[in-house]
Amino acid sequence: MGPHPAVAAIRLAVRRALHDVLDESLADTPAGARREPPLVLVACSGGADSLALASALAFEAPRAGVRAGGVTVDHGLQPGSRERAEEVTARLTGLGLHPVEAVSVSVGRAGGPEAAARDARYAALDAAAVRHGAAAVLLGHTRDDQAETVLLGLARGSGTRSLSGMATASGPSHRYRRPFLDLDRQTTRKGCLEQELPVWDDPHNTDPAFTRSRVRHEALPSLEKALGRGVVEALARTARLSRDDADALDAWTDDAERTVRTPDGRLEVARLHVLPPAVRRRVLRRAAVAAGAPAGSLFARHIEEVDRLVTAWRGQRAINLPGRVEARRQGGTLVIRQG
């Protein structure tokens, strides 16, 4: 008798992710060189999604010829967080993962508590991946998480890239892999239950002080009630379609950027003006980020104001952007730099 359908679905998703990692590892290995089995880490908080992921990795890694380890990040934001991290590392070790470590981080305030915690977490995971020479880090984001991300992007009016949600693979050299984007949260919880894995429910996930928590427990249920079941699946599908569109627009922007930039780094207004708005605004956003504007603080309204320097020039003053970046029109060029 085979595993429960939820467990089977979870393992299949991880198996596919590991095969992708192996294929890329082989492609990067010079012909005739000795290849060491790549190391794949799982980022585990002890919640149902990441614990199901860790269990599946422990099961599939030996069969795929991959080494498997784990990392848990202690944000230090709740009483007993250190003890919780120790419990998670013990659980990962018990699953047979190696190496396993807990990493403590200091969470700042930039961008709000959720963004600051996320930045600290990814910095710690990046460092762990480099320290251990890991080819990939698996993350337990599910289809429900994807739907929440799309809804948040929709509310911010952040454009196509924001609506594309989380990628299956992202980060330096596609370090981060998200095998569960086609699985729902109920499947991962059922998988843990079937394997008798003790799950920790983070109280922050139900705290209405956090935006994502309100989306999860108030906004999405309200949408499901008003529009019927299937909202989560539809939002996840929107992410896939938007990502294809955003990728195509980004490729177009790559070409356009080379044609509008002068040798000294300015942007030619006449060449910008004839670009489609979606491409032109991407060029402007890239220029602002390159000049030092934090991407997470640069919103659509900022880029729209800069765009008016190109399309509706009336002699207006320079536009102040986050990160002390300034966009100013000088003659036939646009100068975007830190002021």
mmCIF file of C-alpha atoms in Angstrom:
data_model
loop_
_atom_site.group_PDB
_atom_site.id
_atom_site.type_symbol
_atom_site.label_atom_id
_atom_site.label_comp_id
_atom_site.label_asym_id
_atom_site.label_seq_id
_atom_site.Cartn_x
_atom_site.Cartn_y
_atom_site.Cartn_z
ATOM 1 C CA MET A 1 0.000 0.000 0.000
ATOM 2 C CA GLY A 2 1.409 3.374 -1.041
ATOM 3 C CA PRO A 3 1.572 6.607 0.960
ATOM 4 C CA HIS A 4 -1.462 8.788 1.595
ATOM 5 C CA PRO A 5 -2.333 10.943 -1.472
ATOM 6 C CA ALA A 6 -1.256 14.115 0.345
ATOM 7 C CA VAL A 7 2.131 12.602 1.220
ATOM 8 C CA ALA A 8 2.521 11.306 -2.334
ATOM 9 C CA ALA A 9 1.758 14.740 -3.812
ATOM 10 C CA ILE A 10 4.244 16.417 -1.469
ATOM 11 C CA ARG A 11 7.010 13.935 -2.312
ATOM 12 C CA LEU A 12 6.360 14.221 -6.033
ATOM 13 C CA ALA A 13 6.708 18.004 -5.892
ATOM 14 C CA VAL A 14 10.028 17.711 -4.050
ATOM 15 C CA ARG A 15 11.245 14.975 -6.399
ATOM 16 C CA ARG A 16 10.688 17.254 -9.380
ATOM 17 C CA ALA A 17 12.531 20.100 -7.685
ATOM 18 C CA LEU A 18 15.502 17.859 -6.900
ATOM 19 C CA HIS A 19 15.649 16.626 -10.493
ATOM 20 C CA ASP A 20 15.819 20.267 -11.642
ATOM 21 C CA VAL A 21 18.676 20.940 -9.221
ATOM 22 C CA LEU A 22 20.523 17.832 -10.433
ATOM 23 C CA ASP A 23 20.060 18.751 -14.090
ATOM 24 C CA GLU A 24 21.458 22.230 -13.494
ATOM 25 C CA SER A 25 24.318 20.845 -11.416
ATOM 26 C CA LEU A 26 25.278 18.480 -14.230
ATOM 27 C CA ALA A 27 25.100 21.300 -16.771
ATOM 28 C CA ASP A 28 27.493 23.393 -14.657
ATOM 29 C CA THR A 29 30.021 20.570 -14.182
ATOM 30 C CA PRO A 30 32.888 20.575 -16.735
ATOM 31 C CA ALA A 31 33.119 17.467 -18.899
ATOM 32 C CA GLY A 32 35.228 14.779 -17.256
ATOM 33 C CA ALA A 33 35.274 16.517 -13.858
ATOM 34 C CA ARG A 34 34.408 14.573 -10.712
ATOM 35 C CA ARG A 35 30.950 15.605 -9.538
ATOM 36 C CA GLU A 36 30.094 15.661 -5.844
ATOM 37 C CA PRO A 37 26.396 15.195 -5.050
ATOM 38 C CA PRO A 38 24.881 18.670 -4.632
ATOM 39 C CA LEU A 39 23.674 19.800 -1.224
ATOM 40 C CA VAL A 40 20.081 20.988 -0.901
ATOM 41 C CA LEU A 41 18.952 22.777 2.257
ATOM 42 C CA VAL A 42 15.394 23.173 3.495
ATOM 43 C CA ALA A 43 14.350 26.322 5.336
ATOM 44 C CA CYS A 44 12.132 25.086 8.156
ATOM 45 C CA SER A 45 10.210 27.058 10.763
ATOM 46 C CA GLY A 46 8.477 24.027 12.255
ATOM 47 C CA GLY A 47 5.155 24.936 10.633
ATOM 48 C CA ALA A 48 3.157 22.470 8.541
ATOM 49 C CA ASP A 49 4.369 23.697 5.141
ATOM 50 C CA SER A 50 8.100 23.684 5.866
ATOM 51 C CA LEU A 51 7.974 20.535 8.023
ATOM 52 C CA ALA A 52 6.191 18.634 5.243
ATOM 53 C CA LEU A 53 8.878 19.930 2.903
ATOM 54 C CA ALA A 54 11.683 18.794 5.226
ATOM 55 C CA SER A 55 10.185 15.321 5.583
ATOM 56 C CA ALA A 56 9.797 14.921 1.820
ATOM 57 C CA LEU A 57 13.357 16.138 1.238
ATOM 58 C CA ALA A 58 14.684 13.592 3.739
ATOM 59 C CA PHE A 59 12.760 10.863 1.898
ATOM 60 C CA GLU A 60 13.571 11.864 -1.687
ATOM 61 C CA ALA A 61 17.177 13.095 -1.410
ATOM 62 C CA PRO A 62 18.865 9.668 -1.043
ATOM 63 C CA ARG A 63 16.819 8.343 -3.957
ATOM 64 C CA ALA A 64 17.830 11.287 -6.139
ATOM 65 C CA GLY A 65 21.511 11.163 -5.189
ATOM 66 C CA VAL A 66 21.395 14.503 -3.383
ATOM 67 C CA ARG A 67 22.745 15.503 0.023
ATOM 68 C CA ALA A 68 20.111 17.140 2.235
ATOM 69 C CA GLY A 69 20.396 19.547 5.167
ATOM 70 C CA GLY A 70 18.265 22.070 6.997
ATOM 71 C CA VAL A 71 18.275 25.586 8.405
ATOM 72 C CA THR A 72 15.890 27.263 10.808
ATOM 73 C CA VAL A 73 15.995 31.002 11.429
ATOM 74 C CA ASP A 74 15.367 32.393 14.906
ATOM 75 C CA HIS A 75 14.032 35.923 14.473
ATOM 76 C CA GLY A 76 13.992 36.513 18.217
ATOM 77 C CA LEU A 77 10.571 38.169 18.007
ATOM 78 C CA GLN A 78 8.687 35.913 20.426
ATOM 79 C CA PRO A 79 9.333 34.536 23.910
ATOM 80 C CA GLY A 80 10.842 31.066 23.699
ATOM 81 C CA SER A 81 12.006 31.498 20.106
ATOM 82 C CA ARG A 82 15.448 30.084 20.909
ATOM 83 C CA GLU A 83 13.957 26.938 22.423
ATOM 84 C CA ARG A 84 11.652 26.631 19.418
ATOM 85 C CA ALA A 85 14.643 26.816 17.060
ATOM 86 C CA GLU A 86 16.397 24.082 19.040
ATOM 87 C CA GLU A 87 13.311 21.878 18.758
ATOM 88 C CA VAL A 88 13.219 22.387 15.011
ATOM 89 C CA THR A 89 16.890 21.510 14.572
ATOM 90 C CA ALA A 90 16.343 18.364 16.651
ATOM 91 C CA ARG A 91 13.384 17.467 14.439
ATOM 92 C CA LEU A 92 15.417 18.006 11.252
ATOM 93 C CA THR A 93 18.288 15.931 12.614
ATOM 94 C CA GLY A 94 15.813 13.212 13.540
ATOM 95 C CA LEU A 95 14.642 13.136 9.930
ATOM 96 C CA GLY A 96 18.208 12.338 8.892
ATOM 97 C CA LEU A 97 19.183 15.735 7.483
ATOM 98 C CA HIS A 98 22.796 16.919 7.675
ATOM 99 C CA PRO A 99 24.087 19.578 8.109
ATOM 100 C CA VAL A 100 21.458 21.196 10.313
ATOM 101 C CA GLU A 101 21.753 24.548 12.042
ATOM 102 C CA ALA A 102 19.758 27.290 13.738
ATOM 103 C CA VAL A 103 20.664 30.858 12.815
ATOM 104 C CA SER A 104 19.750 33.815 15.030
ATOM 105 C CA VAL A 105 19.092 37.157 13.338
ATOM 106 C CA SER A 106 18.466 40.710 14.432
ATOM 107 C CA VAL A 107 15.347 42.143 12.809
ATOM 108 C CA GLY A 108 15.456 45.833 11.975
ATOM 109 C CA ARG A 109 12.605 48.221 11.241
ATOM 110 C CA ALA A 110 13.087 49.226 7.610
ATOM 111 C CA GLY A 111 9.921 48.715 5.560
ATOM 112 C CA GLY A 112 7.813 47.575 8.519
ATOM 113 C CA PRO A 113 7.986 44.451 10.700
ATOM 114 C CA GLU A 114 7.039 41.929 8.029
ATOM 115 C CA ALA A 115 9.477 43.240 5.424
ATOM 116 C CA ALA A 116 12.259 43.606 7.998
ATOM 117 C CA ALA A 117 11.808 40.018 9.193
ATOM 118 C CA ARG A 118 11.768 38.756 5.620
ATOM 119 C CA ASP A 119 14.954 40.663 4.748
ATOM 120 C CA ALA A 120 16.734 39.312 7.834
ATOM 121 C CA ARG A 121 15.566 35.772 7.073
ATOM 122 C CA TYR A 122 16.751 35.781 3.458
ATOM 123 C CA ALA A 123 20.085 37.306 4.438
ATOM 124 C CA ALA A 124 20.566 34.458 6.934
ATOM 125 C CA LEU A 125 19.554 31.822 4.366
ATOM 126 C CA ASP A 126 21.888 33.339 1.766
ATOM 127 C CA ALA A 127 24.756 33.199 4.249
ATOM 128 C CA ALA A 128 23.941 29.596 5.212
ATOM 129 C CA ALA A 129 23.803 28.515 1.567
ATOM 130 C CA VAL A 130 27.214 30.065 0.893
ATOM 131 C CA ARG A 131 28.683 28.692 4.122
ATOM 132 C CA HIS A 132 27.654 25.122 3.327
ATOM 133 C CA GLY A 133 28.091 25.328 -0.442
ATOM 134 C CA ALA A 134 24.429 24.499 -1.050
ATOM 135 C CA ALA A 135 23.139 24.300 -4.611
ATOM 136 C CA ALA A 136 19.610 25.190 -3.535
ATOM 137 C CA VAL A 137 17.407 26.145 -0.601
ATOM 138 C CA LEU A 138 13.853 24.790 -0.594
ATOM 139 C CA LEU A 139 11.064 27.058 0.690
ATOM 140 C CA GLY A 140 7.612 25.866 1.753
ATOM 141 C CA HIS A 141 5.456 28.532 0.079
ATOM 142 C CA THR A 142 2.154 27.048 -1.086
ATOM 143 C CA ARG A 143 -0.535 28.037 -3.563
ATOM 144 C CA ASP A 144 -2.312 29.831 -0.707
ATOM 145 C CA ASP A 145 0.793 31.919 -0.045
ATOM 146 C CA GLN A 146 0.950 32.730 -3.757
ATOM 147 C CA ALA A 147 -2.676 33.895 -3.750
ATOM 148 C CA GLU A 148 -2.003 36.129 -0.744
ATOM 149 C CA THR A 149 1.038 37.620 -2.457
ATOM 150 C CA VAL A 150 -0.937 38.417 -5.616
ATOM 151 C CA LEU A 151 -3.732 40.004 -3.592
ATOM 152 C CA LEU A 152 -1.237 42.167 -1.710
ATOM 153 C CA GLY A 153 0.335 43.257 -4.991
ATOM 154 C CA LEU A 154 -3.094 44.049 -6.393
ATOM 155 C CA ALA A 155 -3.923 46.199 -3.376
ATOM 156 C CA ARG A 156 -0.659 48.148 -3.719
ATOM 157 C CA GLY A 157 -1.208 48.765 -7.433
ATOM 158 C CA SER A 158 2.346 47.660 -8.073
ATOM 159 C CA GLY A 159 2.022 46.405 -11.657
ATOM 160 C CA THR A 160 2.508 43.183 -13.600
ATOM 161 C CA ARG A 161 5.702 42.037 -11.895
ATOM 162 C CA SER A 162 4.080 42.331 -8.472
ATOM 163 C CA LEU A 163 1.036 40.387 -9.679
ATOM 164 C CA SER A 164 3.321 37.591 -10.857
ATOM 165 C CA GLY A 165 3.845 36.631 -7.225
ATOM 166 C CA MET A 166 6.639 34.262 -6.243
ATOM 167 C CA ALA A 167 8.710 32.408 -8.819
ATOM 168 C CA THR A 168 9.292 28.665 -8.659
ATOM 169 C CA ALA A 169 13.011 29.484 -8.694
ATOM 170 C CA SER A 170 14.559 32.802 -7.682
ATOM 171 C CA GLY A 171 17.615 34.402 -6.136
ATOM 172 C CA PRO A 172 21.282 34.120 -7.111
ATOM 173 C CA SER A 173 21.735 31.203 -9.538
ATOM 174 C CA HIS A 174 18.127 30.191 -8.808
ATOM 175 C CA ARG A 175 19.138 29.359 -5.243
ATOM 176 C CA TYR A 176 15.596 29.426 -3.849
ATOM 177 C CA ARG A 177 13.150 26.738 -4.984
ATOM 178 C CA ARG A 178 9.446 26.627 -4.148
ATOM 179 C CA PRO A 179 8.162 23.112 -4.928
ATOM 180 C CA PHE A 180 4.736 23.633 -3.316
ATOM 181 C CA LEU A 181 3.338 26.530 -5.389
ATOM 182 C CA ASP A 182 0.863 24.115 -6.992
ATOM 183 C CA LEU A 183 -0.159 22.544 -3.646
ATOM 184 C CA ASP A 184 -2.550 24.058 -1.146
ATOM 185 C CA ARG A 185 -1.923 24.552 2.553
ATOM 186 C CA GLN A 186 -4.461 21.870 3.454
ATOM 187 C CA THR A 187 -2.376 19.255 1.622
ATOM 188 C CA THR A 188 0.788 20.026 3.581
ATOM 189 C CA ARG A 189 -1.074 19.951 6.885
ATOM 190 C CA LYS A 190 -2.711 16.643 5.956
ATOM 191 C CA GLY A 191 0.704 15.275 5.003
ATOM 192 C CA CYS A 192 2.095 16.152 8.431
ATOM 193 C CA LEU A 193 -0.900 14.590 10.142
ATOM 194 C CA GLU A 194 -0.517 11.347 8.182
ATOM 195 C CA GLN A 195 3.180 11.152 9.100
ATOM 196 C CA GLU A 196 2.534 12.124 12.727
ATOM 197 C CA LEU A 197 4.815 15.146 12.459
ATOM 198 C CA PRO A 198 4.217 17.629 15.300
ATOM 199 C CA VAL A 199 3.385 21.013 13.764
ATOM 200 C CA TRP A 200 4.044 24.410 15.332
ATOM 201 C CA ASP A 201 1.547 27.147 14.477
ATOM 202 C CA ASP A 202 3.239 30.545 14.560
ATOM 203 C CA PRO A 203 0.960 32.954 16.483
ATOM 204 C CA HIS A 204 2.092 35.768 14.147
ATOM 205 C CA ASN A 205 0.208 34.005 11.358
ATOM 206 C CA THR A 206 -3.095 34.753 13.094
ATOM 207 C CA ASP A 207 -2.165 38.170 14.500
ATOM 208 C CA PRO A 208 -4.313 40.873 12.818
ATOM 209 C CA ALA A 209 -1.513 43.370 13.404
ATOM 210 C CA PHE A 210 0.216 41.869 10.360
ATOM 211 C CA THR A 211 -1.063 42.644 6.870
ATOM 212 C CA ARG A 212 -0.600 39.139 5.474
ATOM 213 C CA SER A 213 -2.480 37.683 8.429
ATOM 214 C CA ARG A 214 -5.453 39.941 7.695
ATOM 215 C CA VAL A 215 -5.367 38.925 4.034
ATOM 216 C CA ARG A 216 -5.257 35.253 5.021
ATOM 217 C CA HIS A 217 -7.992 35.263 7.642
ATOM 218 C CA GLU A 218 -10.232 38.130 6.544
ATOM 219 C CA ALA A 219 -9.770 39.229 2.917
ATOM 220 C CA LEU A 220 -9.508 35.847 1.185
ATOM 221 C CA PRO A 221 -12.381 34.218 3.136
ATOM 222 C CA SER A 222 -14.534 37.275 2.320
ATOM 223 C CA LEU A 223 -13.709 36.948 -1.364
ATOM 224 C CA GLU A 224 -14.492 33.230 -1.295
ATOM 225 C CA LYS A 225 -17.814 33.984 0.372
ATOM 226 C CA ALA A 226 -18.719 36.707 -2.132
ATOM 227 C CA LEU A 227 -17.395 35.098 -5.330
ATOM 228 C CA GLY A 228 -17.505 31.392 -4.545
ATOM 229 C CA ARG A 229 -14.774 28.822 -4.117
ATOM 230 C CA GLY A 230 -11.815 28.899 -6.455
ATOM 231 C CA VAL A 231 -10.505 32.387 -5.683
ATOM 232 C CA VAL A 232 -7.158 31.050 -4.432
ATOM 233 C CA GLU A 233 -6.688 28.931 -7.560
ATOM 234 C CA ALA A 234 -7.649 31.887 -9.780
ATOM 235 C CA LEU A 235 -5.173 34.211 -8.071
ATOM 236 C CA ALA A 236 -2.402 31.623 -8.395
ATOM 237 C CA ARG A 237 -3.254 31.241 -12.079
ATOM 238 C CA THR A 238 -3.070 35.024 -12.434
ATOM 239 C CA ALA A 239 0.447 34.871 -11.002
ATOM 240 C CA ARG A 240 1.551 32.367 -13.652
ATOM 241 C CA LEU A 241 0.075 34.403 -16.513
ATOM 242 C CA SER A 242 1.429 37.688 -15.158
ATOM 243 C CA ARG A 243 4.904 36.212 -14.797
ATOM 244 C CA ASP A 244 4.979 35.260 -18.482
ATOM 245 C CA ASP A 245 3.893 38.798 -19.417
ATOM 246 C CA ALA A 246 6.384 40.414 -17.037
ATOM 247 C CA ASP A 247 9.243 38.272 -18.355
ATOM 248 C CA ALA A 248 8.455 39.320 -21.929
ATOM 249 C CA LEU A 249 8.255 43.005 -20.965
ATOM 250 C CA ASP A 250 11.531 42.769 -19.058
ATOM 251 C CA ALA A 251 13.252 41.324 -22.135
ATOM 252 C CA TRP A 252 11.857 44.198 -24.216
ATOM 253 C CA THR A 253 13.085 46.630 -21.560
ATOM 254 C CA ASP A 254 16.601 45.170 -21.746
ATOM 255 C CA ASP A 255 16.778 46.147 -25.410
ATOM 256 C CA ALA A 256 15.127 49.533 -24.901
ATOM 257 C CA GLU A 257 17.445 50.469 -22.051
ATOM 258 C CA ARG A 258 20.481 50.201 -24.300
ATOM 259 C CA THR A 259 18.989 52.545 -26.891
ATOM 260 C CA VAL A 260 17.916 55.373 -24.539
ATOM 261 C CA ARG A 261 20.985 55.635 -22.307
ATOM 262 C CA THR A 262 23.742 58.122 -23.152
ATOM 263 C CA PRO A 263 27.450 57.350 -22.563
ATOM 264 C CA ASP A 264 27.403 59.416 -19.347
ATOM 265 C CA GLY A 265 24.393 57.505 -17.940
ATOM 266 C CA ARG A 266 21.596 59.967 -18.735
ATOM 267 C CA LEU A 267 18.367 58.969 -20.478
ATOM 268 C CA GLU A 268 17.362 60.537 -23.786
ATOM 269 C CA VAL A 269 13.855 61.977 -23.442
ATOM 270 C CA ALA A 270 12.967 61.746 -27.152
ATOM 271 C CA ARG A 271 13.801 58.038 -27.260
ATOM 272 C CA LEU A 272 11.961 57.407 -24.003
ATOM 273 C CA HIS A 273 8.871 59.204 -25.263
ATOM 274 C CA VAL A 274 8.279 56.834 -28.193
ATOM 275 C CA LEU A 275 8.495 53.691 -26.060
ATOM 276 C CA PRO A 276 5.275 51.949 -24.972
ATOM 277 C CA PRO A 277 4.362 53.170 -21.447
ATOM 278 C CA ALA A 278 4.866 49.722 -19.869
ATOM 279 C CA VAL A 279 8.418 49.526 -21.242
ATOM 280 C CA ARG A 280 9.277 53.177 -20.574
ATOM 281 C CA ARG A 281 8.240 52.962 -16.929
ATOM 282 C CA ARG A 282 10.312 49.828 -16.470
ATOM 283 C CA VAL A 283 13.343 51.683 -17.816
ATOM 284 C CA LEU A 284 12.662 54.541 -15.381
ATOM 285 C CA ARG A 285 12.218 52.200 -12.449
ATOM 286 C CA ARG A 286 15.468 50.390 -13.221
ATOM 287 C CA ALA A 287 17.298 53.705 -13.456
ATOM 288 C CA ALA A 288 15.923 54.794 -10.081
ATOM 289 C CA VAL A 289 16.924 51.533 -8.405
ATOM 290 C CA ALA A 290 20.386 51.687 -10.004
ATOM 291 C CA ALA A 291 20.772 55.203 -8.590
ATOM 292 C CA GLY A 292 20.079 53.949 -5.063
ATOM 293 C CA ALA A 293 16.297 53.987 -4.580
ATOM 294 C CA PRO A 294 15.267 50.922 -2.484
ATOM 295 C CA ALA A 295 13.144 48.704 -4.722
ATOM 296 C CA GLY A 296 10.743 47.878 -1.892
ATOM 297 C CA SER A 297 10.029 51.554 -1.256
ATOM 298 C CA LEU A 298 9.631 52.554 -4.896
ATOM 299 C CA PHE A 299 5.937 52.531 -5.768
ATOM 300 C CA ALA A 300 3.937 53.066 -8.950
ATOM 301 C CA ARG A 301 3.098 56.647 -7.955
ATOM 302 C CA HIS A 302 6.817 57.500 -7.830
ATOM 303 C CA ILE A 303 7.442 56.172 -11.333
ATOM 304 C CA GLU A 304 4.332 57.918 -12.666
ATOM 305 C CA GLU A 305 5.691 61.251 -11.430
ATOM 306 C CA VAL A 306 9.045 60.607 -13.091
ATOM 307 C CA ASP A 307 7.225 59.545 -16.263
ATOM 308 C CA ARG A 308 5.561 62.978 -16.416
ATOM 309 C CA LEU A 309 9.000 64.512 -16.809
ATOM 310 C CA VAL A 310 9.059 62.671 -20.137
ATOM 311 C CA THR A 311 5.437 62.838 -21.316
ATOM 312 C CA ALA A 312 4.032 65.996 -19.683
ATOM 313 C CA TRP A 313 6.987 68.349 -19.290
ATOM 314 C CA ARG A 314 5.866 71.783 -18.045
ATOM 315 C CA GLY A 315 9.092 72.921 -16.453
ATOM 316 C CA GLN A 316 8.329 71.140 -13.180
ATOM 317 C CA ARG A 317 10.912 70.713 -10.465
ATOM 318 C CA ALA A 318 12.918 67.584 -9.787
ATOM 319 C CA ILE A 319 11.093 64.549 -8.384
ATOM 320 C CA ASN A 320 12.325 63.273 -5.019
ATOM 321 C CA LEU A 321 12.388 59.482 -4.745
ATOM 322 C CA PRO A 322 13.125 57.123 -1.823
ATOM 323 C CA GLY A 323 16.793 56.716 -0.949
ATOM 324 C CA ARG A 324 17.524 60.421 -1.539
ATOM 325 C CA VAL A 325 17.355 59.811 -5.283
ATOM 326 C CA GLU A 326 16.366 62.704 -7.508
ATOM 327 C CA ALA A 327 14.952 62.645 -11.042
ATOM 328 C CA ARG A 328 15.464 65.875 -12.992
ATOM 329 C CA ARG A 329 14.974 66.870 -16.615
ATOM 330 C CA GLN A 330 17.921 68.718 -18.097
ATOM 331 C CA GLY A 331 17.431 69.780 -21.693
ATOM 332 C CA GLY A 332 16.705 66.711 -23.740
ATOM 333 C CA THR A 333 17.841 64.250 -21.119
ATOM 334 C CA LEU A 334 16.596 62.808 -17.835
ATOM 335 C CA VAL A 335 19.077 62.626 -14.964
ATOM 336 C CA ILE A 336 18.324 60.185 -12.133
ATOM 337 C CA ARG A 337 20.871 60.168 -9.328
ATOM 338 C CA GLN A 338 21.300 60.586 -5.591
ATOM 339 C CA GLY A 339 21.011 64.257 -4.702
#
